[in-house]
Every structure is written in structure tokens, then in C-alpha cells.
Amino acid sequence: MPIHFVAIDDENQVLALMSEYYMELLAPVDGMWETLHYVNATGFLLKTDGTDVAFCKINDKKQLLVLYTFSAHEEKTDEIVDALISQKKIKSAKMASSHPASFNACLWRAKSVKADTLLYGHSGDKVEPVLNSNQRFVVAQYADFDTAQQFFLEQVNFNDEFGYTDHLISRSELFFLYESDQLVATGECRLSDTQNDYADVGMIVHKKKRGKGLATLVLKLLIDNARKKKRLPICSTTADNLPAQQAIKKAGFVSVYRIYEMFF
């Protein structure tokens, strides 16, 4: 049967379908993917004979990011991926292994595969972060806005033109680590609005302070913060960022699921 693709104009419908998709995942989706990748992709309903059979999200690079086949039509997942490829709707897919049905259907048809992102959940082990006498870990305030933006720009070349810093500060989700009054690292503990059991954690360490264990220290402090708020900490990093992977592992995180880019 032919499969037709209909763009969804109603953002509330997209949000509802994404919520259903999150419920199907074996592990939570990373906040970076949710806010930077999924949000900016176009949502489509897939129809056969006028019946809705699936929902997907495709970005402007023709990458398939989400494929959620409705439970009554799960047997059509392979057919749907074939249609996406044959109708030239997609050139590739970036899929999480935490959604096996769509992941495996894409993997089966891929001509080549590239590792993209490691998704981490915490082992659950106790963490006991210890600050030295010259260290302070504090919640960033509105007065720290310019300091935060300058740090992001200088340390990771992130020029925040989207209100990201302001959003974090307004929710008390941005933290500073000082050593003798010098800002040496920032941390984020973002409480997910769509996956209410989880908090995304992340850190940035000053270029001159890397390799000294500060990344792991900040992550442990953020884990502790997430747990105090009754959230489970999660995080991610790219496949090529080996220093971050080492710091994340030392903080007690485990990567079971990954995101791969698959080329058709």
C-alpha cells in the first residue's frame, strides 16, 4: 500500500506524539537532542488509505531523527523506512538504539554507519564530591549572566544568541565552580519538562584547567544536585570526545545506548 507523508502544522499534536515516542524508549532521550535536534525538525504523519500509521521527524538535511510506528501498525515499520528512502524523503538517519524497532529497520538498510553520540545513565552508586578549601560551587544568578556568556564563548566557542543562558539562570540550573575566586568550570543540571524523572547534566571546564579532575568533580556535584531534586541524572557526549567520556565514566555513568548515523 502507498504511504503518504503529511506535515503536521499543529505544534500541540507534535508535542503529544513526541510524548508517546518518549514513553516507548528503553532509556530517556538526551536533553541536547530533544531541545536542539528534535525541536527543529519537521513532524510528519504517515498515512495509508487515510489511516495514520506512524509519526516521524525529519530535519532540513533530510535526516530521519524520530520514527514512531503506532502500535496497531508496528509490522509496517520496515515498509515505512523503505518508503522514506524510495520517495527521497531522507538521505540518512540519526537513530537511538534505545528505540529498537526504528533503529533496527534503519540499520538493516544502511549502506554505511557512523557512531555519533553516547547516551549515559548513572550506575546508581553513591557519589561523595569533595570540594577543596579554595573551591566554591554556587548557583549562577542574573548578575552572572555576562560572566557565563563570556565563559561559554571563550572556552567552547558558544555564542549564545538563543536565550539559552538566560533560561538556565531563570530556572537555577546553571552552576559555577570557583577556585580562589577564579571561574574554572560551569555545570548544568537541567530538569526535563517532558521526561519528569530525569535531569540532564553537563559541564564545561576552563581550557587551562582541563586534565585535573575538575570535570568529574563537577559531574559528581551535579549528580548530587539532581538526586536532591528527586531526578535521575543523564548525560551524553559525542563519539570523538574521549576526554569527556573518561570524565563521565569516572563520575559513575554507564553508556548502554548510542546514537548512530546511518547512510542510505
GROMACS .gro file of C-alpha atoms in nm:
model
  264
    1MET     CA    1   0.000   0.000   0.000
    2PRO     CA    2   0.131   0.351  -0.077
    3ILE     CA    3   0.242   0.558   0.220
    4HIS     CA    4   0.173   0.930   0.219
    5PHE     CA    5   0.355   1.193   0.425
    6VAL     CA    6   0.163   1.486   0.570
    7ALA     CA    7   0.344   1.767   0.753
    8ILE     CA    8   0.191   1.849   1.093
    9ASP     CA    9   0.108   2.216   1.146
   10ASP     CA   10  -0.033   2.179   1.498
   11GLU     CA   11   0.257   2.205   1.743
   12ASN     CA   12   0.045   2.062   2.024
   13GLN     CA   13  -0.013   1.749   1.818
   14VAL     CA   14   0.362   1.717   1.761
   15LEU     CA   15   0.429   1.751   2.134
   16ALA     CA   16   0.168   1.486   2.213
   17LEU     CA   17   0.318   1.242   1.962
   18MET     CA   18   0.668   1.307   2.092
   19SER     CA   19   0.545   1.230   2.444
   20GLU     CA   20   0.415   0.895   2.319
   21TYR     CA   21   0.750   0.832   2.150
   22TYR     CA   22   0.941   0.904   2.473
   23MET     CA   23   0.723   0.651   2.654
   24GLU     CA   24   0.836   0.385   2.406
   25LEU     CA   25   1.207   0.440   2.463
   26LEU     CA   26   1.405   0.189   2.667
   27ALA     CA   27   1.602   0.481   2.814
   28PRO     CA   28   1.544   0.859   2.825
   29VAL     CA   29   1.647   1.076   2.535
   30ASP     CA   30   1.925   1.324   2.598
   31GLY     CA   31   1.814   1.682   2.655
   32MET     CA   32   2.052   1.820   2.393
   33TRP     CA   33   1.891   1.603   2.128
   34GLU     CA   34   1.547   1.696   2.246
   35THR     CA   35   1.599   2.073   2.251
   36LEU     CA   36   1.850   2.124   1.969
   37HIS     CA   37   1.771   1.846   1.722
   38TYR     CA   38   1.418   1.714   1.762
   39VAL     CA   39   1.255   2.054   1.817
   40ASN     CA   40   1.400   2.195   1.495
   41ALA     CA   41   1.295   1.901   1.277
   42THR     CA   42   0.962   1.883   1.090
   43GLY     CA   43   0.698   1.642   1.215
   44PHE     CA   44   0.506   1.425   0.968
   45LEU     CA   45   0.211   1.190   0.993
   46LEU     CA   46   0.243   0.883   0.774
   47LYS     CA   47  -0.084   0.762   0.627
   48THR     CA   48  -0.204   0.454   0.442
   49ASP     CA   49  -0.555   0.459   0.292
   50GLY     CA   50  -0.634   0.760   0.507
   51THR     CA   51  -0.527   0.587   0.828
   52ASP     CA   52  -0.249   0.726   1.047
   53VAL     CA   53   0.017   0.456   1.082
   54ALA     CA   54   0.324   0.641   1.211
   55PHE     CA   55   0.486   0.968   1.309
   56CYS     CA   56   0.834   1.084   1.216
   57LYS     CA   57   1.064   1.384   1.239
   58ILE     CA   58   1.299   1.484   0.958
   59ASN     CA   59   1.541   1.776   0.965
   60ASP     CA   60   1.644   2.009   0.683
   61LYS     CA   61   1.940   1.782   0.600
   62LYS     CA   62   1.694   1.503   0.516
   63GLN     CA   63   1.800   1.312   0.826
   64LEU     CA   64   1.540   1.094   0.995
   65LEU     CA   65   1.562   1.159   1.370
   66VAL     CA   66   1.242   1.004   1.504
   67LEU     CA   67   1.024   0.722   1.376
   68TYR     CA   68   0.733   0.609   1.590
   69THR     CA   69   0.508   0.345   1.432
   70PHE     CA   70   0.173   0.326   1.609
   71SER     CA   71   0.111   0.001   1.798
   72ALA     CA   72  -0.164  -0.124   1.566
   73HIS     CA   73   0.070  -0.092   1.266
   74GLU     CA   74   0.409  -0.199   1.403
   75GLU     CA   75   0.450  -0.456   1.125
   76LYS     CA   76   0.474  -0.166   0.878
   77THR     CA   77   0.799  -0.021   1.021
   78ASP     CA   78   1.019  -0.179   0.752
   79GLU     CA   79   0.779  -0.072   0.478
   80ILE     CA   80   0.778   0.283   0.615
   81VAL     CA   81   1.158   0.310   0.611
   82ASP     CA   82   1.161   0.175   0.254
   83ALA     CA   83   0.908   0.441   0.156
   84LEU     CA   84   1.109   0.717   0.324
   85ILE     CA   85   1.415   0.615   0.123
   86SER     CA   86   1.246   0.541  -0.211
   87GLN     CA   87   1.045   0.865  -0.205
   88LYS     CA   88   1.369   1.052  -0.128
   89LYS     CA   89   1.232   1.197   0.194
   90ILE     CA   90   1.557   1.104   0.371
   91LYS     CA   91   1.923   1.056   0.286
   92SER     CA   92   2.030   0.930   0.627
   93ALA     CA   93   1.905   0.869   0.980
   94LYS     CA   94   2.038   0.952   1.325
   95MET     CA   95   1.867   0.700   1.545
   96ALA     CA   96   1.896   0.595   1.909
   97SER     CA   97   1.942   0.227   1.986
   98SER     CA   98   1.701   0.280   2.276
   99HIS     CA   99   1.417   0.256   2.021
  100PRO     CA  100   1.492  -0.088   1.871
  101ALA     CA  101   1.212  -0.105   1.612
  102SER     CA  102   1.309   0.208   1.420
  103PHE     CA  103   1.681   0.169   1.491
  104ASN     CA  104   1.697  -0.185   1.351
  105ALA     CA  105   1.480  -0.106   1.049
  106CYS     CA  106   1.719   0.175   0.954
  107LEU     CA  107   2.033  -0.022   1.036
  108TRP     CA  108   1.919  -0.309   0.813
  109ARG     CA  109   1.902  -0.075   0.514
  110ALA     CA  110   2.211   0.134   0.583
  111LYS     CA  111   2.497   0.132   0.334
  112SER     CA  112   2.732   0.273   0.597
  113VAL     CA  113   2.714   0.358   0.967
  114LYS     CA  114   2.894   0.617   1.179
  115ALA     CA  115   2.900   0.639   1.560
  116ASP     CA  116   2.760   0.974   1.671
  117THR     CA  117   2.665   1.003   2.040
  118LEU     CA  118   2.695   0.803   2.361
  119LEU     CA  119   2.390   0.821   2.589
  120TYR     CA  120   2.457   0.778   2.960
  121GLY     CA  121   2.257   0.685   3.264
  122HIS     CA  122   2.405   0.675   3.611
  123SER     CA  123   2.501   0.348   3.775
  124GLY     CA  124   2.323   0.449   4.093
  125ASP     CA  125   2.638   0.426   4.301
  126LYS     CA  126   2.682   0.674   4.582
  127VAL     CA  127   2.881   0.985   4.492
  128GLU     CA  128   3.064   1.192   4.750
  129PRO     CA  129   3.203   1.504   4.582
  130VAL     CA  130   3.458   1.683   4.799
  131LEU     CA  131   3.548   2.048   4.747
  132ASN     CA  132   3.891   2.178   4.844
  133SER     CA  133   3.912   2.468   5.085
  134ASN     CA  134   3.970   2.711   4.797
  135GLN     CA  135   3.678   2.585   4.587
  136ARG     CA  136   3.316   2.708   4.578
  137PHE     CA  137   3.026   2.558   4.383
  138VAL     CA  138   2.736   2.803   4.355
  139VAL     CA  139   2.415   2.859   4.163
  140ALA     CA  140   2.457   3.129   3.896
  141GLN     CA  141   2.248   3.443   3.945
  142TYR     CA  142   2.120   3.701   3.696
  143ALA     CA  143   2.416   3.922   3.786
  144ASP     CA  144   2.640   3.644   3.648
  145PHE     CA  145   2.481   3.648   3.302
  146ASP     CA  146   2.767   3.828   3.124
  147THR     CA  147   3.028   3.614   3.302
  148ALA     CA  148   2.854   3.297   3.190
  149GLN     CA  149   2.823   3.409   2.829
  150GLN     CA  150   3.186   3.514   2.814
  151PHE     CA  151   3.296   3.181   2.963
  152PHE     CA  152   3.091   2.984   2.708
  153LEU     CA  153   3.234   3.187   2.420
  154GLU     CA  154   3.597   3.169   2.532
  155GLN     CA  155   3.603   2.805   2.641
  156VAL     CA  156   3.386   2.627   2.382
  157ASN     CA  157   3.321   2.900   2.122
  158PHE     CA  158   2.948   2.901   2.203
  159ASN     CA  159   2.792   3.237   2.119
  160ASP     CA  160   2.453   3.223   2.287
  161GLU     CA  161   2.207   3.412   2.068
  162PHE     CA  162   1.908   3.196   2.159
  163GLY     CA  163   1.846   3.284   2.524
  164TYR     CA  164   1.995   2.959   2.649
  165THR     CA  165   2.198   3.116   2.931
  166ASP     CA  166   1.907   3.329   3.049
  167HIS     CA  167   1.682   3.022   3.051
  168LEU     CA  168   1.925   2.824   3.267
  169ILE     CA  169   1.972   3.106   3.515
  170SER     CA  170   1.598   3.170   3.543
  171ARG     CA  171   1.548   2.806   3.647
  172SER     CA  172   1.852   2.791   3.879
  173GLU     CA  173   2.003   2.524   3.655
  174LEU     CA  174   2.344   2.684   3.591
  175PHE     CA  175   2.630   2.644   3.839
  176PHE     CA  176   2.977   2.795   3.874
  177LEU     CA  177   3.285   2.629   4.021
  178TYR     CA  178   3.536   2.879   4.156
  179GLU     CA  179   3.894   2.825   4.268
  180SER     CA  180   4.026   3.118   4.469
  181ASP     CA  181   3.762   3.340   4.307
  182GLN     CA  182   3.856   3.230   3.954
  183LEU     CA  183   3.577   3.072   3.749
  184VAL     CA  184   3.723   2.736   3.643
  185ALA     CA  185   3.414   2.542   3.534
  186THR     CA  186   3.041   2.565   3.476
  187GLY     CA  187   2.783   2.296   3.528
  188GLU     CA  188   2.424   2.247   3.418
  189CYS     CA  189   2.151   2.041   3.582
  190ARG     CA  190   1.851   2.077   3.352
  191LEU     CA  191   1.525   1.933   3.484
  192SER     CA  192   1.343   1.777   3.189
  193ASP     CA  193   0.994   1.914   3.124
  194THR     CA  194   0.895   1.614   2.913
  195GLN     CA  195   1.062   1.326   3.097
  196ASN     CA  196   0.982   1.414   3.454
  197ASP     CA  197   1.203   1.156   3.623
  198TYR     CA  198   1.524   1.287   3.470
  199ALA     CA  199   1.775   1.570   3.479
  200ASP     CA  200   2.038   1.635   3.213
  201VAL     CA  201   2.380   1.722   3.349
  202GLY     CA  202   2.677   1.872   3.169
  203MET     CA  203   2.989   2.073   3.235
  204ILE     CA  204   3.249   2.298   3.073
  205VAL     CA  205   3.599   2.326   3.218
  206HIS     CA  206   3.835   2.619   3.158
  207LYS     CA  207   4.092   2.530   2.891
  208LYS     CA  208   4.383   2.585   3.129
  209LYS     CA  209   4.227   2.367   3.400
  210ARG     CA  210   4.150   2.055   3.198
  211GLY     CA  211   4.301   1.719   3.285
  212LYS     CA  212   4.295   1.795   3.659
  213GLY     CA  213   3.979   1.607   3.754
  214LEU     CA  214   3.751   1.912   3.760
  215ALA     CA  215   3.511   1.769   3.501
  216THR     CA  216   3.447   1.461   3.713
  217LEU     CA  217   3.414   1.674   4.027
  218VAL     CA  218   3.153   1.900   3.865
  219LEU     CA  219   2.960   1.599   3.734
  220LYS     CA  220   2.951   1.444   4.081
  221LEU     CA  221   2.826   1.772   4.227
  222LEU     CA  222   2.555   1.783   3.962
  223ILE     CA  223   2.457   1.421   4.026
  224ASP     CA  224   2.415   1.509   4.391
  225ASN     CA  225   2.205   1.811   4.296
  226ALA     CA  226   1.981   1.603   4.067
  227ARG     CA  227   1.922   1.342   4.334
  228LYS     CA  228   1.826   1.605   4.590
  229LYS     CA  229   1.557   1.712   4.343
  230LYS     CA  230   1.438   1.351   4.305
  231ARG     CA  231   1.566   1.325   3.949
  232LEU     CA  232   1.780   1.060   3.781
  233PRO     CA  233   2.090   1.214   3.618
  234ILE     CA  234   2.159   1.150   3.250
  235CYS     CA  235   2.410   1.295   3.004
  236SER     CA  236   2.568   1.243   2.664
  237THR     CA  237   2.879   1.317   2.465
  238THR     CA  238   2.996   1.276   2.109
  239ALA     CA  239   3.180   0.966   1.993
  240ASP     CA  240   3.503   1.160   1.929
  241ASN     CA  241   3.521   1.337   2.268
  242LEU     CA  242   3.744   1.093   2.456
  243PRO     CA  243   3.833   1.326   2.748
  244ALA     CA  244   3.464   1.384   2.822
  245GLN     CA  245   3.397   1.011   2.803
  246GLN     CA  246   3.667   0.946   3.061
  247ALA     CA  247   3.534   1.213   3.299
  248ILE     CA  248   3.178   1.088   3.261
  249LYS     CA  249   3.281   0.729   3.331
  250LYS     CA  250   3.476   0.833   3.642
  251ALA     CA  251   3.163   1.006   3.772
  252GLY     CA  252   2.978   0.674   3.763
  253PHE     CA  253   2.787   0.700   3.437
  254VAL     CA  254   2.732   0.400   3.209
  255SER     CA  255   2.653   0.411   2.837
  256VAL     CA  256   2.425   0.130   2.726
  257TYR     CA  257   2.255   0.305   2.435
  258ARG     CA  258   2.406   0.502   2.147
  259ILE     CA  259   2.301   0.720   1.856
  260TYR     CA  260   2.435   0.622   1.516
  261GLU     CA  261   2.417   0.798   1.184
  262MET     CA  262   2.311   0.562   0.908
  263PHE     CA  263   2.354   0.650   0.543
  264PHE     CA  264   2.122   0.514   0.275
   0.00000   0.00000   0.00000
